PDB file of C-alpha atoms and ligand atoms in Angstrom:
ATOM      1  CA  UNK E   4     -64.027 170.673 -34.414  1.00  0.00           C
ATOM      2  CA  UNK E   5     -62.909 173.439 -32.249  1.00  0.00           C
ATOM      3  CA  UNK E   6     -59.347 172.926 -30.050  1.00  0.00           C
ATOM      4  CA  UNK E   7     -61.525 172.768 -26.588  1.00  0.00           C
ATOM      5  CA  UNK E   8     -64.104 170.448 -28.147  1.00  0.00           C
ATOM      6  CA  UNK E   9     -60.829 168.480 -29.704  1.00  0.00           C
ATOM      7  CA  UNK E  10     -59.599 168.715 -25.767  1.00  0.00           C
ATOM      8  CA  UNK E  11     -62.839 167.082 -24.355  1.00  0.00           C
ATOM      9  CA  UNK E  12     -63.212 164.695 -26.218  1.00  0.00           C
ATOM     10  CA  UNK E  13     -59.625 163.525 -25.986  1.00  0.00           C
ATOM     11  CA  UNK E  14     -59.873 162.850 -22.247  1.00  0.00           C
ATOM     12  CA  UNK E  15     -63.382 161.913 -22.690  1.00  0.00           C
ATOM     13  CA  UNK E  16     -62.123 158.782 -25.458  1.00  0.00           C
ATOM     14  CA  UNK E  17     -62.128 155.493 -23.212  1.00  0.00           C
ATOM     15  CA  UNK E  18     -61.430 152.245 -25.990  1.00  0.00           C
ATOM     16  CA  UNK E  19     -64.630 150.536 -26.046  1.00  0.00           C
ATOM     17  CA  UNK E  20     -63.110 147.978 -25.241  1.00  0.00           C
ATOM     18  CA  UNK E  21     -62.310 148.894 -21.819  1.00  0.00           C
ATOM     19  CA  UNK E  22     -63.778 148.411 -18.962  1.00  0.00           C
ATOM     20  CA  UNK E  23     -64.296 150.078 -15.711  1.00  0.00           C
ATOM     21  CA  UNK E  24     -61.903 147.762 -13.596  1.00  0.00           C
ATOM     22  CA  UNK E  25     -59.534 147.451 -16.557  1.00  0.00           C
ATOM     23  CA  UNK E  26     -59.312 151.775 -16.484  1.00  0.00           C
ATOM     24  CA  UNK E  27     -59.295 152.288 -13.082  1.00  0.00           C
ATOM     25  CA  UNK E  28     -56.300 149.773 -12.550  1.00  0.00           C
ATOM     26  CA  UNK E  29     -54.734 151.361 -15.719  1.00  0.00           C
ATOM     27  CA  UNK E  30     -55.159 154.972 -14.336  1.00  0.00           C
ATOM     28  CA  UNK E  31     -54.146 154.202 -11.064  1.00  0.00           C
ATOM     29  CA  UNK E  32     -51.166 152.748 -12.404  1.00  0.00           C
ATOM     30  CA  UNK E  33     -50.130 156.402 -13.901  1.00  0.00           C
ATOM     31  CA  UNK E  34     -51.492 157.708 -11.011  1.00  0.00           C
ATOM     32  CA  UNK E  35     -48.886 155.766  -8.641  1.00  0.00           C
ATOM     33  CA  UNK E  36     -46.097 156.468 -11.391  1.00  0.00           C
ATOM     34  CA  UNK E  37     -46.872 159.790 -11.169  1.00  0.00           C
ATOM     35  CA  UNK E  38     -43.126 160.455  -9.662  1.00  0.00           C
ATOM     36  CA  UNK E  39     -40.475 162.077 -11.592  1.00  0.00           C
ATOM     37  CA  UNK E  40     -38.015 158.874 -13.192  1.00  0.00           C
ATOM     38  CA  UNK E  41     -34.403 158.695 -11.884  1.00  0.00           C
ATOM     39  CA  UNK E  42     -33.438 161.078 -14.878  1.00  0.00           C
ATOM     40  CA  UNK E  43     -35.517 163.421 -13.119  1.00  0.00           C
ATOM     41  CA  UNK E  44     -38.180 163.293 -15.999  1.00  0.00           C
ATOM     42  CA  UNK E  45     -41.912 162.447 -15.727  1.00  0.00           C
ATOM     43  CA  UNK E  46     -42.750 159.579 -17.530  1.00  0.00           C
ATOM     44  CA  UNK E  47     -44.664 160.703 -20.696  1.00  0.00           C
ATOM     45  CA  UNK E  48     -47.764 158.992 -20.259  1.00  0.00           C
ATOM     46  CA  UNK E  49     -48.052 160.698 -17.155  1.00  0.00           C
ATOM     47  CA  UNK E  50     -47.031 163.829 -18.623  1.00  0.00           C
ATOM     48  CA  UNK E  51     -49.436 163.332 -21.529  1.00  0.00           C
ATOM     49  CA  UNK E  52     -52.062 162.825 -19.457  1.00  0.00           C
ATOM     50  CA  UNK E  53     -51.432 166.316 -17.456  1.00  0.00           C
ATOM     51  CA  UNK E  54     -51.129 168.154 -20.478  1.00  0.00           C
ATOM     52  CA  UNK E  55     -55.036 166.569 -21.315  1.00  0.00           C
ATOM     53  CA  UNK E  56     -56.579 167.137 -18.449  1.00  0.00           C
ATOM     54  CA  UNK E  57     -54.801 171.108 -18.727  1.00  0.00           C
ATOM     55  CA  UNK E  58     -57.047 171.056 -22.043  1.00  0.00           C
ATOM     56  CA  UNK E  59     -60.071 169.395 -20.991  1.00  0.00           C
ATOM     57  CA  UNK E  60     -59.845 172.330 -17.618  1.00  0.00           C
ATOM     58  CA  UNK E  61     -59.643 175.403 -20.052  1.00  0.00           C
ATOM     59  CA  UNK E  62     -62.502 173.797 -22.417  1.00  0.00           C
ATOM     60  CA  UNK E  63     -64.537 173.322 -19.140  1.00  0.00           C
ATOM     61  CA  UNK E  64     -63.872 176.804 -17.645  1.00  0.00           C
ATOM     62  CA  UNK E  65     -64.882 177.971 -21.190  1.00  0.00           C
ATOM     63  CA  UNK E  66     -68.025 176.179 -20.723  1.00  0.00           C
ATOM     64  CA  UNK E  67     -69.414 177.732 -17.563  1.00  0.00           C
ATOM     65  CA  UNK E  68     -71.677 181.272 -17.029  1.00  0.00           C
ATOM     66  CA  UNK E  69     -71.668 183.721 -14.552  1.00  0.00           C
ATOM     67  CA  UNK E  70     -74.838 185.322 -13.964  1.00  0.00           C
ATOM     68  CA  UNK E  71     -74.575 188.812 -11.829  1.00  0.00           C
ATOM     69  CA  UNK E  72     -77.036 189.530  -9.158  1.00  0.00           C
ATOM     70  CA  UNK E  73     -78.712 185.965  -8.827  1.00  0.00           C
ATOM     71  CA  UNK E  74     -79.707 184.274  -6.438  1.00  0.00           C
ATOM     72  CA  UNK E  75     -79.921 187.489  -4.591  1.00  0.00           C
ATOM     73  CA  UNK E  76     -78.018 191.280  -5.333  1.00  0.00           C
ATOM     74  CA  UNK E  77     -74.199 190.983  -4.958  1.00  0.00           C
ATOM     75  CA  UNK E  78     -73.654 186.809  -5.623  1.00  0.00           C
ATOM     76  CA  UNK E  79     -71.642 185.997  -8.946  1.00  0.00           C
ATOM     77  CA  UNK E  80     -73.659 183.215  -9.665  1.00  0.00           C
ATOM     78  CA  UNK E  81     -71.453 180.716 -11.790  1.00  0.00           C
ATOM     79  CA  UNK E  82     -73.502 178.301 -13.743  1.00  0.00           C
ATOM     80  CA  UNK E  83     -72.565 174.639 -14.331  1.00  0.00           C
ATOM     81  CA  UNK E  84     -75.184 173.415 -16.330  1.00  0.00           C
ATOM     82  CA  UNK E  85     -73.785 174.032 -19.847  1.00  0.00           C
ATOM     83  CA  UNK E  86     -71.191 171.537 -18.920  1.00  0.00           C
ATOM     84  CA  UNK E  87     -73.790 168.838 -18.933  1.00  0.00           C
ATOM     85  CA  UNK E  88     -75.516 170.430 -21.938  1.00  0.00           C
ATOM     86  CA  UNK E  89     -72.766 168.991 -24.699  1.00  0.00           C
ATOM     87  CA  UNK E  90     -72.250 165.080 -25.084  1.00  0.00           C
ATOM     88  CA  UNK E  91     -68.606 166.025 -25.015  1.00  0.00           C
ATOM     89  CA  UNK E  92     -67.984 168.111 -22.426  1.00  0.00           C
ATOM     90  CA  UNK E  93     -70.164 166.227 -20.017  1.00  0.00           C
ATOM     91  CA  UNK E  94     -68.114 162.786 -20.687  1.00  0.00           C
ATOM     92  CA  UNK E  95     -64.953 164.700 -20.201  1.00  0.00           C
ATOM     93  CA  UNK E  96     -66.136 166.387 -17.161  1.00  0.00           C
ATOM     94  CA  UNK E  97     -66.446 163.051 -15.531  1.00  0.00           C
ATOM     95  CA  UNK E  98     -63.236 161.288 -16.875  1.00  0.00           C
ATOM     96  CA  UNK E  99     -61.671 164.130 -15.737  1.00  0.00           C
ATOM     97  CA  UNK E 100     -63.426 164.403 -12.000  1.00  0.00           C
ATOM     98  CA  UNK E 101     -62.764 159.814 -12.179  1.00  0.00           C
ATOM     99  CA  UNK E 102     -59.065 160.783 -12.546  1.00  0.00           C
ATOM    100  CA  UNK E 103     -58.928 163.174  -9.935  1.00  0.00           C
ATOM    101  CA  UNK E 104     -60.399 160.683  -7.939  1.00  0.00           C
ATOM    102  CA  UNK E 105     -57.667 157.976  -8.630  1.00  0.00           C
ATOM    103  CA  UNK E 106     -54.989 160.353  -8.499  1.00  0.00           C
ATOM    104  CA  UNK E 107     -56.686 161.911  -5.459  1.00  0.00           C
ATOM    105  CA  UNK E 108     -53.723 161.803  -2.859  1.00  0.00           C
ATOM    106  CA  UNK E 109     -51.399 163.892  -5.148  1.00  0.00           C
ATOM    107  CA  UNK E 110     -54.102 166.062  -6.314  1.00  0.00           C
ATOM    108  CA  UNK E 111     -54.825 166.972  -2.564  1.00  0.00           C
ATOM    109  CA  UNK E 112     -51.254 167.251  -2.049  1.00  0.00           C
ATOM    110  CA  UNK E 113     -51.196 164.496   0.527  1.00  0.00           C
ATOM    111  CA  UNK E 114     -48.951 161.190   0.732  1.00  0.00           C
ATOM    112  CA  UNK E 115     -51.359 158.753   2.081  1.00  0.00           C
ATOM    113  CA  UNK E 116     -52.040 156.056  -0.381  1.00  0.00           C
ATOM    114  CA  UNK E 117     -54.777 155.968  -3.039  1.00  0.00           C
ATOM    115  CA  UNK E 118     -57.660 154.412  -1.161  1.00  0.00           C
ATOM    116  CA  UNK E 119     -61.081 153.427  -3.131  1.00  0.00           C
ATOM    117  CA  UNK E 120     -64.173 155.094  -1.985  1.00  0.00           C
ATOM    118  CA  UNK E 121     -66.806 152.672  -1.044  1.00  0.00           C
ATOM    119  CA  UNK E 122     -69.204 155.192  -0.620  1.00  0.00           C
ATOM    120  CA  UNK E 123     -69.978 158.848  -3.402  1.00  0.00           C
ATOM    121  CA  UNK E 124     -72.292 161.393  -1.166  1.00  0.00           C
ATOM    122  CA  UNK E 125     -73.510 163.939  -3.641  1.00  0.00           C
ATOM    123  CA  UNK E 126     -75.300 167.144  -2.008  1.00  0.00           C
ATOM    124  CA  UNK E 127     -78.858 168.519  -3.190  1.00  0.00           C
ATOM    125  CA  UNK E 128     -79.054 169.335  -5.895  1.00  0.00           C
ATOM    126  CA  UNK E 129     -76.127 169.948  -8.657  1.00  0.00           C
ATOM    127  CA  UNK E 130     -73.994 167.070  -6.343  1.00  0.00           C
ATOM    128  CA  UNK E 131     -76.236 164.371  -7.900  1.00  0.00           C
ATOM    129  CA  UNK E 132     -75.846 165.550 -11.708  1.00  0.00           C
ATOM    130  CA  UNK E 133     -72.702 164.013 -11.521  1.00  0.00           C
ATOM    131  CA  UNK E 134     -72.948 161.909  -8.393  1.00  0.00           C
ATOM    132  CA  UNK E 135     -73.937 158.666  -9.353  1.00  0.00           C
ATOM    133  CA  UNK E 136     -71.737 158.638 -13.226  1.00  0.00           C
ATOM    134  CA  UNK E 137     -68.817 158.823 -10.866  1.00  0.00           C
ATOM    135  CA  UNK E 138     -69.832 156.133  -8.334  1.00  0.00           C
ATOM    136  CA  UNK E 139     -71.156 153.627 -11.292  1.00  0.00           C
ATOM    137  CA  UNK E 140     -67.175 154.438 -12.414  1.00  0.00           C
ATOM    138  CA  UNK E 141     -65.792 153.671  -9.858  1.00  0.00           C
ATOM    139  CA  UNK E 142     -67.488 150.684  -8.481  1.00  0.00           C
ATOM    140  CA  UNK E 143     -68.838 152.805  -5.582  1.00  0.00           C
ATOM    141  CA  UNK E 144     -72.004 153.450  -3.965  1.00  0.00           C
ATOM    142  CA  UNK E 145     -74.184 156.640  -4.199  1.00  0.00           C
ATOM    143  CA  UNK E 146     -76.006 158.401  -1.116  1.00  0.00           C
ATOM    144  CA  UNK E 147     -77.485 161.683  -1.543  1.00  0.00           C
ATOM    145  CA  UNK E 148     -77.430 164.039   1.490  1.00  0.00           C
ATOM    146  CA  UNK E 149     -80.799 166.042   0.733  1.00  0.00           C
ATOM    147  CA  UNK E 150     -82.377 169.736   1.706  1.00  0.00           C
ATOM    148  CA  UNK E 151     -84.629 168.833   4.984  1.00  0.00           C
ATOM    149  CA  UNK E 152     -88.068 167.102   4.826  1.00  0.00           C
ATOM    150  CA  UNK E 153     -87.243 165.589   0.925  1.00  0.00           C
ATOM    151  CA  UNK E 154     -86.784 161.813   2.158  1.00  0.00           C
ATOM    152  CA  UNK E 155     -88.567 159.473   4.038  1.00  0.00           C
ATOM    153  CA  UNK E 156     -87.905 158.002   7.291  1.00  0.00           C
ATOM    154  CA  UNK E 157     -85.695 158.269  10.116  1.00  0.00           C
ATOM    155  CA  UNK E 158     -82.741 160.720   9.036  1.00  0.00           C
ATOM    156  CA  UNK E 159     -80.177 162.907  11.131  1.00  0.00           C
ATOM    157  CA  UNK E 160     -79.975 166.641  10.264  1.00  0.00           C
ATOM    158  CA  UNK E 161     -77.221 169.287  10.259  1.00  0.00           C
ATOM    159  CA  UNK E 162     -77.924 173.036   9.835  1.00  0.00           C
ATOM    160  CA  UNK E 163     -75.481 175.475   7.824  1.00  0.00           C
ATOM    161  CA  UNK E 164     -74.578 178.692   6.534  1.00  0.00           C
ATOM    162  CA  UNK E 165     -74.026 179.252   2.873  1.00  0.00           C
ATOM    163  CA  UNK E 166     -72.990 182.063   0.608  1.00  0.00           C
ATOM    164  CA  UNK E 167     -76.455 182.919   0.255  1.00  0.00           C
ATOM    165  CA  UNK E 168     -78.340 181.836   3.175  1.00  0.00           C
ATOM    166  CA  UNK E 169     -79.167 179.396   6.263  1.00  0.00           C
ATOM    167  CA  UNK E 170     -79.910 175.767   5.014  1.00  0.00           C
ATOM    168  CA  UNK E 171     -80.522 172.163   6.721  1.00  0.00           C
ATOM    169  CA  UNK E 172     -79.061 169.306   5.178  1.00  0.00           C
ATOM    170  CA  UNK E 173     -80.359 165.334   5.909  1.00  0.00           C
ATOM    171  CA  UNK E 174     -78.957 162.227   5.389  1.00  0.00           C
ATOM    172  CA  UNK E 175     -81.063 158.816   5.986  1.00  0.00           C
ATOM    173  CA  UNK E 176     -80.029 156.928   9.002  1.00  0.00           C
ATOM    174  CA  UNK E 177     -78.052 153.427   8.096  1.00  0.00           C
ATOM    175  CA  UNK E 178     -77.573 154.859   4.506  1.00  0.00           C
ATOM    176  CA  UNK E 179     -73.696 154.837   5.264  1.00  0.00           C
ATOM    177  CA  UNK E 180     -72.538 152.074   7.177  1.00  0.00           C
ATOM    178  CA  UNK E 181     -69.831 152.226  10.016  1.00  0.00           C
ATOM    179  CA  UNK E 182     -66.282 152.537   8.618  1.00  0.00           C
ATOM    180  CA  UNK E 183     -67.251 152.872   4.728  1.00  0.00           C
ATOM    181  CA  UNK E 184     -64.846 154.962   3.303  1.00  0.00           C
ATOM    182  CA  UNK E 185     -66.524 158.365   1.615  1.00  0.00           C
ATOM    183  CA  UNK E 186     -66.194 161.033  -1.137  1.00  0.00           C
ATOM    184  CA  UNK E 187     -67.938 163.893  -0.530  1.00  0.00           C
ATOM    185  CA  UNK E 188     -68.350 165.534  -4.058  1.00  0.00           C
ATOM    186  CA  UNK E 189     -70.621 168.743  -4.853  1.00  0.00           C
ATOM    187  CA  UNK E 190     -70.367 171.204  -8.097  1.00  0.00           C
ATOM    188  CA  UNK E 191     -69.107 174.177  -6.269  1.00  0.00           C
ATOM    189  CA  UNK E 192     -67.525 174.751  -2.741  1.00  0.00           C
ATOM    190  CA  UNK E 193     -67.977 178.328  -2.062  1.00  0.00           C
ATOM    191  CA  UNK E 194     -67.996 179.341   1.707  1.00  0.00           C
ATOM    192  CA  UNK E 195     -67.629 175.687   2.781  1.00  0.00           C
ATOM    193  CA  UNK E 196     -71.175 175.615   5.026  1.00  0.00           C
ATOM    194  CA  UNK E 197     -72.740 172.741   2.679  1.00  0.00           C
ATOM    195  CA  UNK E 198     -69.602 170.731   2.530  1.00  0.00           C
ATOM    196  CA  UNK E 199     -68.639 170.850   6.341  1.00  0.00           C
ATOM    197  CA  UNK E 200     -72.280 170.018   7.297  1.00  0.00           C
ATOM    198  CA  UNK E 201     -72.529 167.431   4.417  1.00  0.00           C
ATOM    199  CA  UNK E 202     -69.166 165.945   6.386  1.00  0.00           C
ATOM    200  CA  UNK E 203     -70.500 166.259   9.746  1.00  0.00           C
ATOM    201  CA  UNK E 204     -73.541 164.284   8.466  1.00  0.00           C
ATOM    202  CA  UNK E 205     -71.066 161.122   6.789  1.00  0.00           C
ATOM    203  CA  UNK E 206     -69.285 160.872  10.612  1.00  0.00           C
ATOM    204  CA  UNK E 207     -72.631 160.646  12.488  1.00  0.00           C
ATOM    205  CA  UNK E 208     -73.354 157.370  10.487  1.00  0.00           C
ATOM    206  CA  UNK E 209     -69.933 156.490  11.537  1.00  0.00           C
ATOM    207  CA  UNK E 210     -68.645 156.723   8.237  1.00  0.00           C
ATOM    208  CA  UNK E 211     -64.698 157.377   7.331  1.00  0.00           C
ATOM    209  CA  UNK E 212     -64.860 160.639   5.574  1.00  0.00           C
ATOM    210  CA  UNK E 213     -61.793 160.533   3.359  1.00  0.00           C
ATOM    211  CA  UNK E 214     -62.168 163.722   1.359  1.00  0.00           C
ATOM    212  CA  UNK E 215     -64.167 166.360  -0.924  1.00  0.00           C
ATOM    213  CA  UNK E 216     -64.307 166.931  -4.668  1.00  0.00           C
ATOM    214  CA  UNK E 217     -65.700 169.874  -6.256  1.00  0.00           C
ATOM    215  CA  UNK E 218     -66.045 170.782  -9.924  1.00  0.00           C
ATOM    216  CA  UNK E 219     -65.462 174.406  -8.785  1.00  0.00           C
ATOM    217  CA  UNK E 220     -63.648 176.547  -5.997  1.00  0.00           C
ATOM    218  CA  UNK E 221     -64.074 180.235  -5.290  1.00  0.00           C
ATOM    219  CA  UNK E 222     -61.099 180.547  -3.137  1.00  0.00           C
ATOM    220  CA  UNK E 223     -61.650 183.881  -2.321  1.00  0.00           C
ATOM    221  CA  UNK E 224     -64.694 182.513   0.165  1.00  0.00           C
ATOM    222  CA  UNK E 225     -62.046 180.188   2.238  1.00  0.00           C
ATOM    223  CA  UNK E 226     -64.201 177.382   2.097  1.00  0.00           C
ATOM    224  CA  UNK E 227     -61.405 175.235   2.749  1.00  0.00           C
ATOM    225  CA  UNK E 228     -61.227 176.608   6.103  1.00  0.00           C
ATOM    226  CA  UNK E 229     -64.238 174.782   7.036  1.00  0.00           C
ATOM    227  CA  UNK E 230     -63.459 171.542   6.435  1.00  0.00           C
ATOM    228  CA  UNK E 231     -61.108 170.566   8.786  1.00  0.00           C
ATOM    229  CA  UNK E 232     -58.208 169.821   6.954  1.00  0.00           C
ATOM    230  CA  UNK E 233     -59.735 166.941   5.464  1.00  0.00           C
ATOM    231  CA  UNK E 234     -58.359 166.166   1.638  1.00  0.00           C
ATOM    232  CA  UNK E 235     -59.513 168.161  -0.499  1.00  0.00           C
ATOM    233  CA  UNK E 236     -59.560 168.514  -4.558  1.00  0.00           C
ATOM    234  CA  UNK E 237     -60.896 170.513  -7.170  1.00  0.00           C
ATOM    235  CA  UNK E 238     -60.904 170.685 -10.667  1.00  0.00           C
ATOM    236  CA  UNK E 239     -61.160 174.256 -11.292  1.00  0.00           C
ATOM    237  CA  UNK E 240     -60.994 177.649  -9.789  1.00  0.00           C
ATOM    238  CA  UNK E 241     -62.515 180.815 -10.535  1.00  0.00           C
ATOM    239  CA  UNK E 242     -61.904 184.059  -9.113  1.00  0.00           C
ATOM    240  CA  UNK E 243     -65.963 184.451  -8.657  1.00  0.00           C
ATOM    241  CA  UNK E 244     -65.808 188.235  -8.415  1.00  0.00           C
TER     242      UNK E 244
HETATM  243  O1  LIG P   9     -69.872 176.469  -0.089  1.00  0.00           O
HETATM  244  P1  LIG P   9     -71.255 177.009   0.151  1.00  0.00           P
HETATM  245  O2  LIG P   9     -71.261 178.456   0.483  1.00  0.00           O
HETATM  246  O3  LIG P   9     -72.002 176.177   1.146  1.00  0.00           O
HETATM  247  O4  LIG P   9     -72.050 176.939  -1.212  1.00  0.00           O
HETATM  248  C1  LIG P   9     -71.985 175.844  -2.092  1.00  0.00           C
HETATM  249  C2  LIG P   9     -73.336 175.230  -2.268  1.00  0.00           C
HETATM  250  O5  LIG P   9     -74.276 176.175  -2.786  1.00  0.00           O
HETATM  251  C3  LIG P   9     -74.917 175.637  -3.931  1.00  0.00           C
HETATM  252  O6  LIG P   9     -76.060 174.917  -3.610  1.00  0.00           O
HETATM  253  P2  LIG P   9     -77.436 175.569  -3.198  1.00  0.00           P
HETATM  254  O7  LIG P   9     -77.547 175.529  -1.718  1.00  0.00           O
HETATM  255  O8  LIG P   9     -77.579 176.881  -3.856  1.00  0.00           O
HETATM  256  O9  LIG P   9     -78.493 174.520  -3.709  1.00  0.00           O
HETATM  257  P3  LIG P   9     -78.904 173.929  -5.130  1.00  0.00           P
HETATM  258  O10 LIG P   9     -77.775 173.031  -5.567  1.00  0.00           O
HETATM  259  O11 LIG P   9     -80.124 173.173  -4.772  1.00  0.00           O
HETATM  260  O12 LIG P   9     -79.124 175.071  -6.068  1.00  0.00           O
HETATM  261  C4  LIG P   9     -73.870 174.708  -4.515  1.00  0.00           C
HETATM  262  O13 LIG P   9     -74.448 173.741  -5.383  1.00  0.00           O
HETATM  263  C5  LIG P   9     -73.261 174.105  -3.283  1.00  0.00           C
HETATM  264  O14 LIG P   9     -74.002 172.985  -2.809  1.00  0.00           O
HETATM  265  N1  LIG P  10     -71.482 182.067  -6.463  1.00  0.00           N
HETATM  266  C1  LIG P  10     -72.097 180.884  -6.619  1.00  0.00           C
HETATM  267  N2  LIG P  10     -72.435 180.452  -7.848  1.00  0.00           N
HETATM  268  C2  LIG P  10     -73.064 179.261  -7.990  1.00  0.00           C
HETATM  269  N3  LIG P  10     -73.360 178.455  -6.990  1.00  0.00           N
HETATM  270  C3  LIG P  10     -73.035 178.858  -5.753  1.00  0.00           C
HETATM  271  N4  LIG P  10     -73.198 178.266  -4.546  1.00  0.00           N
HETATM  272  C4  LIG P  10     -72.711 179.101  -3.613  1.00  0.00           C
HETATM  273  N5  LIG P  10     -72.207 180.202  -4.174  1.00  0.00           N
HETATM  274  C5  LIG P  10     -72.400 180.072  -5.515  1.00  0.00           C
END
């Protein structure tokens, strides 16, 4: 087995014995021991964990492809779907994007408590390859904010700007309900447009949007600029260029 397989398929090992409550209180455990000891050390659990999800992010990277010129002359278009094409790199994707999620304070650099989403929103289309394995892991719910005119009844609507074009994006009315807690989580942030609008969407149904998680950043684009300061974590970065 290769060393990036080897990687992936450390993080990806869960004992089958385990289950979902039983690794999310485990996780969050490290997560909230995530502080240097009074020696000044970090606790090696916490350091062995970092130094697997460093692996399982370089066999990831590996995994991607950037296609020049597509969708339209001048966009590096970076491809995610080989990471769901291996068994092993897929279940270390989401272990990996699960602990992000539990350690998501510290990963966005904030202080605030780790809070439990009640709610995953996954954006059309590459948001729901990943979506609803994340939500079923952490005892969440899954709503899918959709390109206009895919779902059926009353739904409210916000219009963006992407790296590549002018979009709408809908969510269904009552599909969030006032005061859920949200994750807002999407394969790539680029620009920002289909996360802020995705955002604007989850606080018209008067829900608590309390961050985004991407697979992906291409910093160079400043999406972050878009989102209002609102947490914010992603797993990797590429220059894009
Ligand atoms: O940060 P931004 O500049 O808004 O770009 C990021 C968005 O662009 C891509 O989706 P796309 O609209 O191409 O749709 P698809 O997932 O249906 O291919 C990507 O999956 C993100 O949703
Ligand atoms: N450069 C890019 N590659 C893949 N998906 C994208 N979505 C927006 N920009 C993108």
């Amino acid at each position: 087995m290769s060393p990036s397989a080897e990687a992936a398929q450390n993080l990806a090992s869960t004992r089958p014995d385990q289950t979902s409550s039983e690794t999310q209180t485990n996780t969050a455990a490290t997560a909230s021991t995530a502080s240097n000891d009074a020696s000044g050390r970090q606790p090696t659990s916490t350091s062995a964990s970092a130094a697997e999800l460093a692996r399982t992010k370089i066999s990831l990277l590996g995994a991607l492809k950037t296609f020049p010129d597509f969708p339209i002359p001048g966009i590096q278009f970076i491809d995610i779907l080989p990471l769901f094409q291996d068994h092993a790199i897929h279940t270390a994707l989401v272990r990996a994007l699960e602990l992000q999620v539990l350690n998501f304070a510290a990963a966005a650099g904030s202080d605030i408590p780790f809070q439990k989403p009640d709610v995953i929103v996954g954006l059309d289309a590459r948001g729901f390859l990943f979506g609803p394995s994340l939500a079923l892991r952490l005892n969440a719910g899954f709503v899918p904010v959709r390109k206009q005119g895919k779902m059926p009844g009353p739904c409210v609507t916000a219009a963006y700007e992407k790296e590549y074009g002018t979009d709408y994006f809908q969510i269904q009315e009552g599909a969030i309900k006032p005061g859920q807690k949200v994750l807002v989580v999407d394969d790539i942030i680029a620009t920002g447009g289909s996360a802020a609008a995705a955002g604007s969407l989850v606080k018209q149904l008067g829900g608590e949007l309390m961050g985004y998680l991407f697979i992906l950043e291409i910093p160079f684009l400043k999406g972050r600029e878009k989102l209002d300061g609102v947490a914010t974590v992603t797993l990797l970065e590429t220059d894009g260029k």
